[in-house]
CSV table of C-alpha atoms in Angstrom, one decimal:
chain,number,residue,atom,x,y,z
A,1,MET,CA,146.6,44.4,67.2
A,2,ILE,CA,147.7,43.7,71.1
A,3,PRO,CA,148.0,39.8,71.6
A,4,LEU,CA,145.1,38.5,73.8
A,5,PRO,CA,147.5,37.3,76.8
A,6,MET,CA,149.2,40.2,76.8
A,7,LEU,CA,145.8,42.4,77.0
A,8,ARG,CA,144.4,40.0,79.7
A,9,SER,CA,148.1,40.6,81.8
A,10,CYS,CA,147.5,44.6,81.4
A,11,LEU,CA,144.0,44.3,82.5
A,12,ALA,CA,144.5,42.1,85.5
A,13,LEU,CA,147.5,45.0,86.5
A,14,LEU,CA,145.2,48.0,85.7
A,15,LEU,CA,142.3,46.1,88.1
A,16,VAL,CA,144.5,45.8,90.8
A,17,ALA,CA,146.2,48.9,90.7
A,18,ALA,CA,142.5,50.4,90.7
A,19,VAL,CA,141.0,48.5,93.4
A,20,ALA,CA,144.2,49.0,95.8
A,21,ALA,CA,143.9,52.8,94.8
A,22,THR,CA,140.7,53.2,95.7
A,23,LEU,CA,141.2,51.5,99.4
A,24,SER,CA,144.1,53.4,100.3
A,25,GLY,CA,146.0,55.3,97.9
A,26,ALA,CA,148.7,54.5,95.9
A,27,THR,CA,152.2,54.1,97.6
A,28,ALA,CA,155.6,52.7,96.4
A,29,PRO,CA,155.8,49.0,97.0
A,30,ASP,CA,158.1,47.8,99.9
A,31,THR,CA,160.7,45.6,99.2
A,32,VAL,CA,160.9,41.7,100.1
A,33,SER,CA,163.8,40.2,101.1
A,34,PHE,CA,164.9,36.8,102.0
A,35,THR,CA,167.8,35.6,104.2
A,36,ARG,CA,168.6,31.7,104.1
A,37,GLN,CA,169.5,30.3,107.6
A,38,SER,CA,170.0,26.5,108.7
A,39,ASP,CA,166.4,25.6,109.0
A,40,ARG,CA,164.0,28.2,107.6
A,41,VAL,CA,164.2,31.5,105.2
A,42,ARG,CA,163.3,34.7,106.8
A,43,ILE,CA,161.4,36.9,104.7
A,44,GLU,CA,161.2,40.6,105.3
A,45,ILE,CA,158.9,43.1,103.6
A,46,GLY,CA,160.5,46.8,104.1
A,47,GLY,CA,162.8,45.5,106.6
A,48,LYS,CA,160.3,43.9,109.0
A,49,HIS,CA,159.4,40.5,109.6
A,50,PHE,CA,156.9,39.0,107.6
A,51,SER,CA,156.9,35.2,108.1
A,52,ASP,CA,159.9,32.2,107.9
A,53,TYR,CA,159.3,29.3,105.2
A,54,LEU,CA,160.3,26.7,107.4
A,55,HIS,CA,161.8,23.5,105.8
A,56,HIS,CA,163.3,21.7,108.2
A,57,GLY,CA,162.4,20.2,112.1
A,58,TRP,CA,158.7,19.7,110.8
A,59,PRO,CA,156.9,17.2,109.1
A,60,LYS,CA,156.4,19.6,105.9
A,61,PRO,CA,157.3,22.7,104.9
A,62,CYS,CA,155.1,25.5,106.1
A,63,LEU,CA,154.9,29.5,106.5
A,64,TYR,CA,154.9,30.5,110.2
A,65,PRO,CA,153.9,33.2,111.3
A,66,ILE,CA,152.3,35.8,109.2
A,67,LEU,CA,152.7,39.5,110.2
A,68,ASP,CA,151.5,42.5,109.4
A,69,ALA,CA,154.0,45.4,109.2
A,70,ASP,CA,152.9,46.4,112.6
A,71,GLY,CA,153.6,42.9,114.1
A,72,THR,CA,149.5,41.6,113.7
A,73,SER,CA,149.8,38.1,113.5
A,74,TYR,CA,147.1,36.8,111.1
A,75,THR,CA,147.6,32.8,112.2
A,76,ARG,CA,147.4,30.6,115.1
A,77,ASP,CA,150.6,30.1,116.9
A,78,TYR,CA,150.3,26.6,118.0
A,79,PRO,CA,152.2,24.2,117.9
A,80,PHE,CA,154.9,26.8,117.5
A,81,LYS,CA,154.7,28.4,120.4
A,82,LYS,CA,152.0,28.0,123.6
A,83,ASN,CA,149.3,30.4,123.6
A,84,PRO,CA,146.6,30.5,126.6
A,85,ALA,CA,144.2,32.1,124.4
A,86,GLU,CA,144.1,28.8,121.8
A,87,VAL,CA,142.9,25.4,121.7
A,88,PRO,CA,145.8,22.9,121.3
A,89,ASP,CA,144.1,20.7,118.6
A,90,HIS,CA,145.0,19.3,115.3
A,91,ASP,CA,149.0,19.7,115.4
A,92,TRP,CA,149.4,19.5,111.5
A,93,HIS,CA,147.6,22.5,111.1
A,94,ARG,CA,150.6,24.9,111.2
A,95,GLY,CA,150.5,28.4,109.6
A,96,VAL,CA,150.5,28.1,105.9
A,97,TRP,CA,150.9,24.8,104.3
A,98,PHE,CA,150.1,22.7,101.1
A,99,ALA,CA,149.9,18.9,101.3
A,100,HIS,CA,146.9,16.3,100.9
A,101,GLY,CA,145.8,13.6,103.0
A,102,LEU,CA,145.4,10.6,100.3
A,103,VAL,CA,148.6,10.3,97.8
A,104,ASN,CA,148.4,6.7,96.3
A,105,GLY,CA,147.0,5.3,99.3
A,106,HIS,CA,149.5,7.5,101.8
A,107,ASP,CA,148.2,10.4,104.2
A,108,LEU,CA,150.9,13.2,104.0
A,109,TRP,CA,148.1,15.7,106.0
A,110,ARG,CA,147.5,14.5,109.3
A,111,GLU,CA,150.5,13.5,111.4
A,112,ILE,CA,148.9,10.7,113.6
A,113,PRO,CA,151.7,8.4,114.7
A,114,GLU,CA,149.9,5.1,115.0
A,115,LYS,CA,148.9,5.7,111.2
A,116,LYS,CA,152.4,5.9,110.0
A,117,THR,CA,151.6,9.3,108.1
A,118,GLY,CA,154.2,10.3,105.2
A,119,ARG,CA,156.5,13.4,105.3
A,120,ILE,CA,157.2,16.2,102.7
A,121,VAL,CA,160.9,16.9,102.8
A,122,LEU,CA,163.2,19.8,101.0
A,123,ASP,CA,165.2,18.3,98.5
A,124,SER,CA,167.0,21.9,97.7
A,125,LEU,CA,166.0,25.6,97.6
A,126,LEU,CA,166.4,26.5,93.8
A,127,GLU,CA,166.0,30.3,94.6
A,128,THR,CA,165.4,33.4,96.4
A,129,ARG,CA,165.1,36.7,94.4
A,130,ASN,CA,164.6,39.9,96.2
A,131,GLY,CA,162.2,42.7,95.2
A,132,PRO,CA,158.9,44.6,95.2
A,133,THR,CA,157.3,40.8,94.6
A,134,GLY,CA,159.5,38.6,96.4
A,135,LEU,CA,160.2,35.2,94.8
A,136,LEU,CA,160.6,31.6,96.6
A,137,ARG,CA,161.5,28.6,94.5
A,138,ALA,CA,161.8,25.2,96.4
A,139,ARG,CA,161.8,21.4,95.1
A,140,SER,CA,160.6,18.9,97.5
A,141,ARG,CA,160.1,15.1,97.8
A,142,TRP,CA,156.7,13.5,99.0
A,143,LEU,CA,157.7,10.1,101.0
A,144,THR,CA,155.6,7.6,102.7
A,145,ALA,CA,156.0,6.8,106.2
A,146,ASP,CA,158.8,4.6,105.6
A,147,GLY,CA,160.5,7.4,103.0
A,148,GLN,CA,159.5,5.5,99.9
A,149,PRO,CA,159.2,8.4,97.3
A,150,LEU,CA,155.5,9.2,95.8
A,151,LEU,CA,156.4,12.5,93.9
A,152,THR,CA,158.5,15.4,93.7
A,153,ASP,CA,156.6,19.2,93.7
A,154,GLU,CA,158.5,22.5,92.8
A,155,THR,CA,156.6,25.4,94.8
A,156,THR,CA,156.9,28.8,93.7
A,157,LEU,CA,156.1,31.4,95.9
A,158,ARG,CA,155.7,35.5,95.5
A,159,ILE,CA,155.1,37.8,98.2
A,160,SER,CA,154.2,41.7,97.9
A,161,ARG,CA,152.5,44.0,100.1
A,162,HIS,CA,150.0,46.5,98.3
A,163,PRO,CA,147.6,49.0,100.0
A,164,ALA,CA,144.6,46.7,99.4
A,165,GLY,CA,146.9,43.9,101.7
A,166,THR,CA,150.0,41.7,101.6
A,167,PHE,CA,149.6,39.0,98.7
A,168,LEU,CA,151.1,35.7,98.8
A,169,ASP,CA,150.8,33.9,95.7
A,170,TYR,CA,151.5,29.7,95.4
A,171,GLU,CA,152.0,28.3,92.5
A,172,ILE,CA,152.4,24.2,93.0
A,173,LYS,CA,153.6,22.2,89.9
A,174,LEU,CA,153.2,18.1,91.2
A,175,LEU,CA,155.4,16.1,89.4
A,176,ALA,CA,154.7,12.2,89.0
A,177,THR,CA,158.7,11.7,89.0
A,178,HIS,CA,158.2,8.0,90.6
A,179,GLY,CA,155.7,6.4,88.8
A,180,ALA,CA,151.8,7.4,88.4
A,181,VAL,CA,150.1,9.4,91.5
A,182,THR,CA,146.9,9.2,92.6
A,183,LEU,CA,145.6,12.0,94.5
A,184,GLY,CA,142.6,10.3,96.1
A,185,ASP,CA,139.3,11.6,97.5
A,186,THR,CA,139.6,13.0,100.8
A,187,GLU,CA,138.2,15.8,102.9
A,188,GLU,CA,142.2,16.1,104.1
A,189,GLY,CA,143.9,18.6,102.3
A,190,THR,CA,144.7,20.7,100.4
A,191,MET,CA,146.0,24.2,100.1
A,192,ALA,CA,145.7,25.6,103.8
A,193,VAL,CA,145.6,28.1,106.0
A,194,ARG,CA,145.1,27.6,110.0
A,195,VAL,CA,144.1,31.6,111.3
A,196,ASN,CA,144.3,33.7,114.3
A,197,GLU,CA,142.5,32.1,117.2
A,198,THR,CA,140.6,35.2,117.5
A,199,LEU,CA,138.8,34.7,114.2
A,200,ARG,CA,137.2,31.5,115.0
A,201,VAL,CA,133.4,31.4,114.0
A,202,THR,CA,133.2,29.3,117.1
A,203,HIS,CA,135.3,28.0,120.2
A,204,GLY,CA,134.6,24.8,122.0
A,205,LYS,CA,133.7,21.5,120.8
A,206,ASN,CA,130.0,19.8,121.2
A,207,LYS,CA,128.4,20.5,124.0
A,208,ASP,CA,130.4,23.4,125.0
A,209,LYS,CA,130.6,25.0,121.3
A,210,ARG,CA,129.8,28.6,121.8
A,211,PRO,CA,129.5,31.1,118.9
A,212,GLY,CA,133.1,33.3,118.0
A,213,THR,CA,133.3,36.9,116.9
A,214,GLY,CA,134.8,35.5,113.3
A,215,ARG,CA,133.4,35.6,110.0
A,216,LEU,CA,133.6,32.5,107.3
A,217,VAL,CA,131.9,33.2,104.1
A,218,ASN,CA,132.5,31.9,100.3
A,219,ALA,CA,132.4,33.9,97.0
A,220,ASN,CA,128.4,32.7,96.8
A,221,GLY,CA,127.6,34.0,100.3
A,222,ASP,CA,127.9,30.6,102.1
A,223,SER,CA,128.5,31.5,105.5
A,224,GLY,CA,129.9,30.0,109.1
A,225,ILE,CA,129.2,26.2,109.1
A,226,PRO,CA,127.3,25.9,105.7
A,227,ALA,CA,130.3,26.9,104.1
A,228,TRP,CA,132.4,23.6,104.5
A,229,GLY,CA,132.0,21.1,101.2
A,230,LYS,CA,131.0,24.0,99.2
A,231,ARG,CA,132.2,24.8,95.7
A,232,ALA,CA,133.5,28.6,95.3
A,233,SER,CA,136.1,30.4,93.6
A,234,TRP,CA,137.4,32.1,97.0
A,235,ALA,CA,137.1,32.0,100.8
A,236,ASP,CA,137.7,34.4,103.6
A,237,TYR,CA,138.1,34.7,107.1
A,238,SER,CA,137.9,37.9,108.9
A,239,GLY,CA,136.9,39.1,112.4
A,240,PRO,CA,138.1,41.2,115.3
A,241,LEU,CA,141.1,41.4,117.5
A,242,PRO,CA,141.2,42.1,121.2
A,243,ASP,CA,141.6,45.7,120.4
A,244,GLY,CA,138.5,46.1,118.1
A,245,ARG,CA,140.7,46.3,114.7
A,246,VAL,CA,139.4,43.6,112.2
A,247,ILE,CA,142.0,41.5,109.8
A,248,GLY,CA,140.7,38.9,107.3
A,249,ILE,CA,142.6,36.2,105.3
A,250,ALA,CA,140.8,35.3,101.7
A,251,LEU,CA,142.3,32.2,99.7
A,252,LEU,CA,141.5,32.5,95.9
A,253,GLU,CA,141.6,29.9,93.7
A,254,HIS,CA,143.1,30.6,90.0
A,255,PRO,CA,140.2,29.2,87.6
A,256,GLN,CA,142.7,27.6,85.4
A,257,ASN,CA,143.0,25.1,88.0
A,258,PRO,CA,141.4,21.7,87.4
A,259,ARG,CA,137.6,21.5,88.6
A,260,HIS,CA,137.2,24.8,89.5
A,261,PRO,CA,135.5,26.4,91.3
A,262,THR,CA,137.1,24.1,94.1
A,263,TRP,CA,135.7,22.6,97.2
A,264,TRP,CA,136.5,24.0,100.4
A,265,HIS,CA,137.5,21.9,103.5
A,266,ALA,CA,136.8,25.4,105.7
A,267,ARG,CA,136.0,24.6,109.4
A,268,ASP,CA,134.4,27.1,111.7
A,269,TYR,CA,137.3,26.3,114.4
A,270,GLY,CA,140.0,28.3,112.1
A,271,LEU,CA,140.5,26.0,109.3
A,272,LEU,CA,140.5,27.6,105.7
A,273,SER,CA,141.6,25.1,102.8
A,274,ALA,CA,141.0,24.7,99.2
A,275,ASN,CA,140.8,21.0,98.2
A,276,PRO,CA,139.7,20.1,94.7
A,277,PHE,CA,140.0,16.1,95.1
A,278,GLY,CA,137.3,15.8,98.1
A,279,GLN,CA,134.5,15.3,96.0
A,280,HIS,CA,132.9,12.1,97.5
A,281,ASP,CA,133.4,13.5,101.2
A,282,PHE,CA,132.1,16.7,100.3
A,283,GLU,CA,129.3,16.0,98.5
A,284,LYS,CA,128.3,12.8,100.5
A,285,LEU,CA,128.2,10.6,97.2
A,286,LYS,CA,128.1,7.2,99.3
A,287,ASP,CA,128.1,5.1,96.2
A,288,GLN,CA,131.3,7.0,94.6
A,289,PRO,CA,133.9,6.9,96.8
A,290,LYS,CA,136.8,7.8,94.3
A,291,ALA,CA,134.5,10.6,92.3
A,292,GLY,CA,137.3,13.0,93.3
A,293,ASP,CA,140.5,11.1,92.4
A,294,LEU,CA,142.7,12.7,90.0
A,295,VAL,CA,145.5,10.3,88.2
A,296,ILE,CA,149.1,12.4,87.2
A,297,PRO,CA,150.7,9.7,84.9
A,298,ALA,CA,153.8,8.7,85.0
A,299,GLY,CA,156.5,11.4,84.1
A,300,GLY,CA,153.4,13.7,84.1
A,301,GLU,CA,152.5,17.0,86.3
A,302,LEU,CA,149.9,18.8,87.6
A,303,LEU,CA,150.0,22.5,88.1
A,304,LEU,CA,147.7,24.5,90.9
A,305,ARG,CA,147.6,28.0,91.5
A,306,TYR,CA,146.1,30.1,94.5
A,307,ARG,CA,146.7,33.5,96.2
A,308,LEU,CA,146.5,34.3,99.7
A,309,ILE,CA,145.4,37.9,100.6
A,310,PHE,CA,146.0,39.1,104.3
A,311,HIS,CA,143.9,42.3,104.8
A,312,ARG,CA,142.2,44.5,106.9
A,313,GLY,CA,138.5,44.7,107.4
A,314,ASP,CA,136.0,42.0,106.1
A,315,GLU,CA,135.6,40.8,102.7
A,316,LYS,CA,133.8,43.4,101.5
A,317,THR,CA,135.9,46.1,103.0
A,318,ALA,CA,138.7,44.8,101.6
A,319,ARG,CA,136.9,44.2,98.0
A,320,ILE,CA,138.0,40.6,97.9
A,321,ALA,CA,135.7,40.1,94.7
A,322,ASP,CA,137.6,42.7,92.9
A,323,LEU,CA,140.6,41.2,94.0
A,324,PHE,CA,139.6,37.8,92.8
A,325,ARG,CA,138.5,39.2,89.4
A,326,ALA,CA,141.9,40.9,88.9
A,327,TYR,CA,143.7,37.5,89.6
A,328,ALA,CA,141.8,35.9,88.0
A,329,ALA,CA,142.4,37.8,84.6
A,330,GLN,CA,146.1,36.8,85.1
A,331,PRO,CA,147.4,34.3,82.5
């Protein structure tokens, strides 16, 4: 008899292969390669630039840009470079990143000088491995504004390109290496991407707000502004580029994460963020300000897993629901 974990793994691989083949036909996978530089790790797929893992020069590590094989960009350029088509808001929304806004009372999400926000500092690059599925492992320290350690994270990235899209898997292990850690209840977090400006659901603010051409939808069908604060297994941003091509970004949460399905800090202006700790903020629990708090005991750890899929077409064309089922079946 085949062991259950092995059977689940085989079924997951078969489902991914079936969905990918249906979408575009089977092709040989491109090699993902890494080049270490002083302030970043350059990531290429099939010899073409995919992204940079930026680990120095910014208050926290992130991935930017996110590029398709033809150079199409999935993420906003600001604050890395000026783009007249973009609104320069939320300086801390950079590419793809992981952070949280309330860690033992300290904000490591926003970067507001007068608030004395904390930093996430690379400790070491543990491993990079080239192949059809590229792997990058890094260890970082989460620090208060005055440099006191809060916790350690070990992040593993797995990157692969398929006919269905480019997969970016995040596995984040939060280690309570300096005493107990409370991940506090706040909407400000956690696994996030700031999408290409053309995908926005709305443009402008307040009285100047106007509809955009982008689409934000979650696994339950909540779309646009009402998707904020809802719980769902995945959420997707898509929309047309100026040349008419439609691209999208799906963020999937693994069902083994605590509190699955996660709440979503998903904004109409281009932020897509999964946050399992913001229950009070998202559900407006006025008398329960710490409802979403999660405590990692001293010496303990918390494992979180997510998959981003950078795809063509909207969530239906890309069959994100099927791809989530394949991801969920992985042990």
